[in-house]
Tab-separated table of C-alpha atoms in Angstrom:
chain	number	residue	atom	x	y	z
A	1	ASP	CA	-13.859	17.219	-21.119
A	2	ALA	CA	-11.476	14.835	-22.941
A	3	GLY	CA	-14.160	12.404	-23.996
A	4	ILE	CA	-13.136	9.356	-21.972
A	5	THR	CA	-15.613	6.571	-21.396
A	6	GLN	CA	-15.108	3.415	-19.413
A	7	SER	CA	-17.122	0.139	-19.523
A	8	PRO	CA	-18.508	-1.452	-17.549
A	9	ARG	CA	-19.204	1.110	-14.819
A	10	HIS	CA	-19.884	-1.421	-12.228
A	11	LYS	CA	-19.001	-5.115	-12.093
A	12	VAL	CA	-19.186	-7.967	-9.534
A	13	THR	CA	-17.269	-11.038	-10.223
A	14	GLU	CA	-16.008	-14.135	-8.459
A	15	THR	CA	-12.441	-14.918	-7.311
A	16	GLY	CA	-10.521	-16.649	-10.032
A	17	THR	CA	-12.467	-15.377	-13.050
A	18	PRO	CA	-10.929	-13.159	-15.771
A	19	VAL	CA	-12.164	-9.625	-16.065
A	20	THR	CA	-11.548	-6.980	-18.717
A	21	LEU	CA	-12.159	-3.279	-18.327
A	22	ARG	CA	-12.302	-0.956	-21.314
A	23	CYS	CA	-11.294	2.572	-21.772
A	24	HIS	CA	-12.212	4.643	-24.957
A	25	GLN	CA	-10.990	8.125	-25.674
A	26	THR	CA	-11.970	10.505	-28.542
A	27	GLU	CA	-9.080	12.980	-28.037
A	28	ASN	CA	-6.362	11.105	-30.013
A	29	HIS	CA	-4.105	11.444	-26.924
A	30	ARG	CA	-0.928	9.430	-27.150
A	31	TYR	CA	-0.519	8.413	-23.541
A	32	MET	CA	-3.133	6.448	-21.559
A	33	TYR	CA	-3.135	5.117	-18.008
A	34	TRP	CA	-4.910	2.756	-15.715
A	35	TYR	CA	-5.127	3.510	-12.011
A	36	ARG	CA	-6.794	2.001	-8.994
A	37	GLN	CA	-8.140	4.105	-6.147
A	38	ASP	CA	-8.383	2.684	-2.692
A	39	PRO	CA	-9.004	4.405	0.691
A	40	GLY	CA	-5.799	5.529	2.283
A	41	HIS	CA	-3.712	5.003	-0.904
A	42	GLY	CA	-4.865	7.538	-3.356
A	43	LEU	CA	-4.427	6.914	-7.009
A	44	ARG	CA	-1.887	4.176	-7.832
A	45	LEU	CA	-0.614	3.519	-11.415
A	46	ILE	CA	-1.265	0.023	-12.642
A	47	HIS	CA	0.022	0.226	-16.315
A	48	TYR	CA	0.294	2.871	-18.967
A	49	SER	CA	0.640	3.127	-22.683
A	50	TYR	CA	2.774	5.540	-24.719
A	51	GLY	CA	1.364	4.408	-28.075
A	52	VAL	CA	-0.264	1.694	-29.963
A	53	LYS	CA	1.190	-1.580	-28.795
A	54	ASP	CA	3.605	0.280	-26.455
A	55	THR	CA	2.891	-0.328	-22.711
A	56	ASP	CA	4.805	-0.329	-19.497
A	57	LYS	CA	4.217	-1.260	-15.817
A	58	GLY	CA	3.300	1.024	-13.013
A	59	GLU	CA	3.740	0.607	-9.328
A	60	VAL	CA	1.051	-2.035	-8.815
A	61	SER	CA	1.094	-4.058	-11.998
A	62	ASP	CA	1.121	-7.540	-10.481
A	63	GLY	CA	-2.010	-9.550	-11.460
A	64	TYR	CA	-2.803	-7.054	-14.283
A	65	SER	CA	-2.108	-6.980	-18.010
A	66	VAL	CA	-2.940	-4.313	-20.642
A	67	SER	CA	-3.336	-4.083	-24.297
A	68	ARG	CA	-3.635	-1.227	-26.829
A	69	SER	CA	-4.361	-2.095	-30.343
A	70	LYS	CA	-5.803	1.275	-31.342
A	71	THR	CA	-5.062	4.760	-30.140
A	72	GLU	CA	-8.512	5.178	-28.786
A	73	ASP	CA	-8.812	1.977	-26.817
A	74	PHE	CA	-6.876	0.733	-23.747
A	75	LEU	CA	-7.910	-2.446	-22.138
A	76	LEU	CA	-7.094	-3.668	-18.563
A	77	THR	CA	-7.314	-7.373	-17.832
A	78	LEU	CA	-7.343	-9.073	-14.542
A	79	GLU	CA	-6.228	-12.684	-15.505
A	80	SER	CA	-7.604	-14.283	-12.379
A	81	ALA	CA	-9.420	-11.820	-10.183
A	82	THR	CA	-8.639	-11.809	-6.346
A	83	SER	CA	-10.472	-10.030	-3.560
A	84	SER	CA	-7.476	-7.632	-3.214
A	85	GLN	CA	-8.356	-6.305	-6.676
A	86	THR	CA	-11.695	-4.972	-5.342
A	87	SER	CA	-11.388	-1.332	-6.045
A	88	VAL	CA	-12.411	1.652	-8.268
A	89	TYR	CA	-10.395	1.668	-11.482
A	90	PHE	CA	-9.858	4.891	-13.474
A	91	CYS	CA	-8.558	5.366	-16.931
A	92	ALA	CA	-6.760	8.646	-17.981
A	93	THR	CA	-5.188	10.278	-20.890
A	94	GLN	CA	-2.388	12.741	-20.983
A	95	GLY	CA	-2.879	16.304	-22.277
A	96	ALA	CA	-0.176	19.005	-22.381
A	97	TYR	CA	0.444	18.905	-18.620
A	98	GLU	CA	-2.555	17.454	-17.193
A	99	GLN	CA	-4.391	14.205	-17.121
A	100	TYR	CA	-8.079	13.670	-17.997
A	101	PHE	CA	-9.915	10.953	-16.189
A	102	GLY	CA	-12.841	8.687	-17.107
A	103	PRO	CA	-15.765	8.165	-14.664
A	104	GLY	CA	-14.336	5.004	-13.203
A	105	THR	CA	-15.322	1.377	-12.989
A	106	ARG	CA	-16.246	-0.016	-9.544
A	107	LEU	CA	-15.145	-3.677	-9.359
A	108	THR	CA	-16.118	-6.042	-6.638
A	109	VAL	CA	-14.482	-9.471	-6.383
A	110	THR	CA	-16.328	-11.872	-4.120
B	1	THR	CA	10.362	6.656	-4.631
B	2	GLN	CA	8.863	10.155	-4.693
B	3	LEU	CA	5.996	10.777	-2.295
B	4	LEU	CA	3.441	13.534	-1.976
B	5	GLU	CA	1.904	13.851	1.418
B	6	GLN	CA	-1.233	15.879	1.874
B	7	SER	CA	-2.600	17.367	5.040
B	8	PRO	CA	-5.023	17.384	6.485
B	9	GLN	CA	-6.572	14.087	5.365
B	10	PHE	CA	-10.097	15.115	6.458
B	11	LEU	CA	-11.552	18.543	6.920
B	12	SER	CA	-15.091	19.400	7.987
B	13	ILE	CA	-16.045	23.050	8.097
B	14	GLN	CA	-19.039	25.357	8.022
B	15	GLU	CA	-19.972	27.481	4.954
B	16	GLY	CA	-17.968	30.764	4.898
B	17	GLU	CA	-14.928	29.516	6.601
B	18	ASN	CA	-11.548	29.666	5.006
B	19	LEU	CA	-9.189	26.662	4.739
B	20	THR	CA	-5.834	25.590	3.428
B	21	VAL	CA	-4.703	22.199	2.147
B	22	TYR	CA	-1.023	21.291	1.918
B	23	CYS	CA	0.899	19.063	-0.381
B	24	ASN	CA	4.522	18.401	0.569
B	25	SER	CA	7.364	16.340	-0.685
B	26	SER	CA	11.110	16.007	-0.238
B	27	SER	CA	11.550	15.827	-4.028
B	28	VAL	CA	11.517	18.464	-6.697
B	29	PHE	CA	8.734	18.507	-9.262
B	30	SER	CA	8.721	20.146	-12.680
B	31	SER	CA	4.993	20.865	-12.337
B	32	LEU	CA	2.264	20.370	-9.864
B	33	GLN	CA	-1.453	19.908	-10.465
B	34	TRP	CA	-4.517	20.035	-8.287
B	35	TYR	CA	-7.593	17.860	-8.953
B	36	ARG	CA	-11.049	17.782	-7.341
B	37	GLN	CA	-13.019	14.514	-7.337
B	38	GLU	CA	-16.683	14.215	-6.509
B	39	PRO	CA	-18.259	11.011	-5.422
B	40	GLY	CA	-18.771	8.554	-8.287
B	41	GLU	CA	-16.707	10.601	-10.726
B	42	GLY	CA	-13.085	10.721	-11.941
B	43	PRO	CA	-10.758	13.628	-10.786
B	44	VAL	CA	-11.094	16.868	-12.678
B	45	LEU	CA	-8.125	19.242	-13.091
B	46	LEU	CA	-8.340	22.554	-11.296
B	47	VAL	CA	-4.981	24.099	-11.986
B	48	THR	CA	-1.321	23.448	-13.044
B	49	VAL	CA	1.540	25.381	-11.531
B	50	VAL	CA	4.848	25.256	-13.244
B	51	THR	CA	7.190	28.006	-11.853
B	52	GLY	CA	8.614	28.037	-8.288
B	53	GLY	CA	6.712	30.598	-6.351
B	54	GLU	CA	3.874	30.771	-8.789
B	55	VAL	CA	0.500	31.787	-7.471
B	56	LYS	CA	-2.720	31.085	-9.448
B	57	LYS	CA	-6.256	32.096	-8.494
B	58	LEU	CA	-9.464	30.386	-9.652
B	59	LYS	CA	-12.342	32.401	-8.144
B	60	ARG	CA	-12.216	31.735	-4.427
B	61	LEU	CA	-9.359	29.125	-4.798
B	62	THR	CA	-5.698	30.255	-4.535
B	63	PHE	CA	-2.931	27.832	-5.481
B	64	GLN	CA	0.744	28.298	-4.677
B	65	PHE	CA	3.856	26.380	-5.798
B	66	GLY	CA	6.699	26.495	-3.394
B	67	ASP	CA	9.878	28.423	-4.316
B	68	ALA	CA	11.855	25.135	-4.332
B	69	ARG	CA	9.111	23.275	-6.328
B	70	LYS	CA	8.773	20.691	-3.484
B	71	ASP	CA	5.441	21.769	-2.058
B	72	SER	CA	2.110	23.406	-2.830
B	73	SER	CA	-0.924	24.791	-1.023
B	74	LEU	CA	-4.511	25.305	-1.868
B	75	HIS	CA	-6.402	28.050	-0.046
B	76	ILE	CA	-10.161	28.340	-0.248
B	77	THR	CA	-11.807	31.514	0.943
B	78	ALA	CA	-15.377	31.528	2.097
B	79	ALA	CA	-15.895	27.842	1.454
B	80	GLN	CA	-19.379	26.771	0.020
B	81	PRO	CA	-21.087	23.371	0.090
B	82	GLY	CA	-20.291	23.029	-3.634
B	83	ASP	CA	-16.550	22.889	-2.671
B	84	THR	CA	-17.162	19.510	-0.929
B	85	GLY	CA	-15.037	16.770	-2.514
B	86	LEU	CA	-11.719	15.016	-2.522
B	87	TYR	CA	-8.770	17.299	-3.423
B	88	LEU	CA	-5.718	15.645	-4.927
B	89	CYS	CA	-2.329	17.068	-5.749
B	90	ALA	CA	-0.138	15.447	-8.350
B	91	GLY	CA	3.372	16.122	-9.170
B	92	ALA	CA	5.373	15.577	-12.393
B	93	PRO	CA	8.937	14.389	-11.644
B	94	PRO	CA	11.769	16.291	-13.414
B	95	SER	CA	12.412	13.315	-15.802
B	96	TYR	CA	8.945	13.653	-17.204
B	97	ASN	CA	9.639	11.926	-20.410
B	98	THR	CA	7.480	9.071	-19.382
B	99	ASP	CA	4.566	11.374	-18.321
B	100	LYS	CA	3.857	9.580	-15.059
B	101	LEU	CA	2.333	11.758	-12.318
B	102	ILE	CA	2.817	11.081	-8.666
B	103	PHE	CA	-0.548	11.584	-6.752
B	104	GLY	CA	-0.963	12.512	-3.195
B	105	THR	CA	-3.317	10.596	-0.906
B	106	GLY	CA	-5.897	13.304	-1.014
B	107	THR	CA	-7.813	15.672	1.354
B	108	ARG	CA	-11.522	15.011	1.788
B	109	LEU	CA	-13.304	18.308	2.324
B	110	GLN	CA	-16.902	18.465	3.687
B	111	VAL	CA	-18.547	21.992	3.795
B	112	PHE	CA	-21.725	22.169	5.775
B	113	PRO	CA	-24.364	24.790	5.052
């Protein structure tokens, strides 16, 4: 257990509002990731970070931004939420080979 | 774009049956991992295979990495209801300096008592 927490665990928001999801890790892992999981698509990488203030885009980054001001925290922001961003969002950190996942945040955009 | 295709997508079986899940790609991976995900939780690592042809066993689960490191399989012997979940394979591209895994679309397994 890599000690990854996500907050909030559930959120319902309206189209057009900004939303920030938080990921916190206690393992001092350098790499952190944000994924979304949707039926039929599996896990898709949104953004990742390879160090404090070092981030890069994944395959589905449009409409999302991230920030990492401390090793332990990685924030995902939806600047203006859309219904297509309704999903389950997972944060993960990188160990030697494997990734450790948080419990997920279920986001519904109405 | 590297893709990992898993088959079958869905599998419903009775307790005690055997099953195999496949993870295939046309690309080579430096390592491959299998995860299991239960409802409302994040994926949890089951195993990592690194060497072509490698076989690893985890109790009733047997994992194999293809000789060419393009495919993998997960075999479960005498499945139990506790094996129910979503099984995901994930491959690490050879240029793994950015530590990005490619995930398969998953196999959803339901084992009935």
